[in-house]
């Protein structure tokens, strides 16, 4: 089966990702956000990706499963929010057990700030490349470790899934016209 998207449709698909950017670790509020504020903050950044949102009940489940620490005085801090960004993205291709293992690998390998910022850069970079907004991938940190290769594989799976979903949505919308 050959799918031929019109140039206009392809531009719409690309536009939805063109300006996508996740907040870096130091840009995440550290004043403590309540559950609803946390869901709105994360979902606002992830909205361009489609259905990559978190609900209050999802976050509560991640806390119960031990993926995210318990909130302090019902507020989520920078570390918890950084983990929730990663979980919101990775949950689409990984099981909860795999997410738990992934987070444990991170905790033994890199500080959360380093790991989270690396995740953000690589995710944005791969999205730009996958959606043909750049011709080359910025390899940035050339040091390759097993942990980075695992993260890279996860991000590739997510970006390919996002690309496929966006293209199929655009084709369906095109056929409706």
mmCIF file of N, CA, C and O in Angstrom, residues 62 66-67 83 85-106 154:
data_model
loop_
_atom_site.group_PDB
_atom_site.id
_atom_site.type_symbol
_atom_site.label_atom_id
_atom_site.label_comp_id
_atom_site.label_asym_id
_atom_site.label_seq_id
_atom_site.Cartn_x
_atom_site.Cartn_y
_atom_site.Cartn_z
ATOM 1 N N UNK A 62 0.843 6.186 39.330
ATOM 2 C CA UNK A 62 2.303 6.137 39.219
ATOM 3 C C UNK A 62 2.951 6.304 40.591
ATOM 4 O O UNK A 62 3.980 5.693 40.878
ATOM 5 N N UNK A 66 5.139 3.414 42.732
ATOM 6 C CA UNK A 66 6.510 3.752 43.092
ATOM 7 C C UNK A 66 7.335 4.350 41.969
ATOM 8 O O UNK A 66 8.543 4.530 42.115
ATOM 9 N N UNK A 67 6.698 4.679 40.841
ATOM 10 C CA UNK A 67 7.417 5.314 39.738
ATOM 11 C C UNK A 67 7.788 6.752 40.087
ATOM 12 O O UNK A 67 8.789 7.286 39.593
ATOM 13 N N UNK A 83 10.152 13.351 36.159
ATOM 14 C CA UNK A 83 9.819 11.944 35.955
ATOM 15 C C UNK A 83 8.476 11.799 35.239
ATOM 16 O O UNK A 83 8.322 10.946 34.360
ATOM 17 N N UNK A 85 7.076 13.828 33.105
ATOM 18 C CA UNK A 85 7.237 14.126 31.678
ATOM 19 C C UNK A 85 7.749 12.892 30.948
ATOM 20 O O UNK A 85 7.225 12.503 29.901
ATOM 21 N N UNK A 86 8.779 12.273 31.500
ATOM 22 C CA UNK A 86 9.335 11.080 30.859
ATOM 23 C C UNK A 86 8.289 9.971 30.798
ATOM 24 O O UNK A 86 8.096 9.340 29.761
ATOM 25 N N UNK A 87 7.596 9.739 31.886
ATOM 26 C CA UNK A 87 6.584 8.680 31.938
ATOM 27 C C UNK A 87 5.479 8.938 30.921
ATOM 28 O O UNK A 87 5.050 8.019 30.212
ATOM 29 N N UNK A 88 5.023 10.178 30.831
ATOM 30 C CA UNK A 88 3.943 10.514 29.896
ATOM 31 C C UNK A 88 4.332 10.182 28.460
ATOM 32 O O UNK A 88 3.492 9.738 27.672
ATOM 33 N N UNK A 89 5.581 10.374 28.117
ATOM 34 C CA UNK A 89 6.059 10.090 26.764
ATOM 35 C C UNK A 89 6.330 8.596 26.590
ATOM 36 O O UNK A 89 5.862 7.963 25.651
ATOM 37 N N UNK A 90 7.063 8.017 27.519
ATOM 38 C CA UNK A 90 7.521 6.630 27.369
ATOM 39 C C UNK A 90 6.418 5.593 27.590
ATOM 40 O O UNK A 90 6.504 4.480 27.071
ATOM 41 N N UNK A 91 5.386 5.946 28.324
ATOM 42 C CA UNK A 91 4.318 4.980 28.627
ATOM 43 C C UNK A 91 3.611 4.487 27.369
ATOM 44 O O UNK A 91 2.967 3.443 27.384
ATOM 45 N N UNK A 92 3.759 5.203 26.285
ATOM 46 C CA UNK A 92 3.090 4.800 25.052
ATOM 47 C C UNK A 92 3.785 3.619 24.381
ATOM 48 O O UNK A 92 3.191 2.980 23.519
ATOM 49 N N UNK A 93 5.033 3.343 24.776
ATOM 50 C CA UNK A 93 5.762 2.223 24.168
ATOM 51 C C UNK A 93 6.329 1.249 25.207
ATOM 52 O O UNK A 93 6.858 0.207 24.833
ATOM 53 N N UNK A 94 6.240 1.582 26.492
ATOM 54 C CA UNK A 94 6.783 0.717 27.535
ATOM 55 C C UNK A 94 5.707 0.340 28.545
ATOM 56 O O UNK A 94 4.828 1.147 28.850
ATOM 57 N N UNK A 95 5.810 -0.849 29.085
ATOM 58 C CA UNK A 95 4.910 -1.276 30.153
ATOM 59 C C UNK A 95 5.314 -0.580 31.454
ATOM 60 O O UNK A 95 6.407 -0.005 31.553
ATOM 61 N N UNK A 96 4.453 -0.662 32.461
ATOM 62 C CA UNK A 96 4.793 -0.073 33.763
ATOM 63 C C UNK A 96 6.024 -0.737 34.364
ATOM 64 O O UNK A 96 6.863 -0.057 34.962
ATOM 65 N N UNK A 97 6.155 -2.041 34.200
ATOM 66 C CA UNK A 97 7.343 -2.731 34.717
ATOM 67 C C UNK A 97 8.608 -2.238 34.010
ATOM 68 O O UNK A 97 9.648 -2.031 34.641
ATOM 69 N N UNK A 98 8.510 -2.061 32.695
ATOM 70 C CA UNK A 98 9.667 -1.559 31.944
ATOM 71 C C UNK A 98 9.998 -0.128 32.359
ATOM 72 O O UNK A 98 11.176 0.225 32.488
ATOM 73 N N UNK A 99 8.970 0.696 32.579
ATOM 74 C CA UNK A 99 9.207 2.063 33.051
ATOM 75 C C UNK A 99 9.915 2.057 34.406
ATOM 76 O O UNK A 99 10.839 2.836 34.633
ATOM 77 N N UNK A 100 9.475 1.175 35.290
ATOM 78 C CA UNK A 100 10.113 1.061 36.606
ATOM 79 C C UNK A 100 11.583 0.705 36.449
ATOM 80 O O UNK A 100 12.454 1.318 37.075
ATOM 81 N N UNK A 101 11.871 -0.276 35.609
ATOM 82 C CA UNK A 101 13.255 -0.667 35.360
ATOM 83 C C UNK A 101 14.064 0.460 34.756
ATOM 84 O O UNK A 101 15.220 0.686 35.128
ATOM 85 N N UNK A 102 13.468 1.169 33.828
ATOM 86 C CA UNK A 102 14.134 2.294 33.168
ATOM 87 C C UNK A 102 14.530 3.359 34.189
ATOM 88 O O UNK A 102 15.645 3.871 34.177
ATOM 89 N N UNK A 103 13.609 3.688 35.071
ATOM 90 C CA UNK A 103 13.877 4.713 36.079
ATOM 91 C C UNK A 103 14.962 4.248 37.043
ATOM 92 O O UNK A 103 15.828 5.031 37.443
ATOM 93 N N UNK A 104 14.968 2.959 37.377
ATOM 94 C CA UNK A 104 16.023 2.427 38.250
ATOM 95 C C UNK A 104 17.392 2.520 37.574
ATOM 96 O O UNK A 104 18.385 2.878 38.214
ATOM 97 N N UNK A 105 17.451 2.218 36.287
ATOM 98 C CA UNK A 105 18.708 2.347 35.533
ATOM 99 C C UNK A 105 19.187 3.788 35.584
ATOM 100 O O UNK A 105 20.369 4.062 35.832
ATOM 101 N N UNK A 106 18.273 4.725 35.365
ATOM 102 C CA UNK A 106 18.639 6.147 35.409
ATOM 103 C C UNK A 106 19.193 6.521 36.765
ATOM 104 O O UNK A 106 20.221 7.193 36.869
ATOM 105 N N UNK A 154 14.100 3.915 23.098
ATOM 106 C CA UNK A 154 12.767 4.282 23.571
ATOM 107 C C UNK A 154 12.261 5.516 22.821
ATOM 108 O O UNK A 154 11.121 5.544 22.349
#
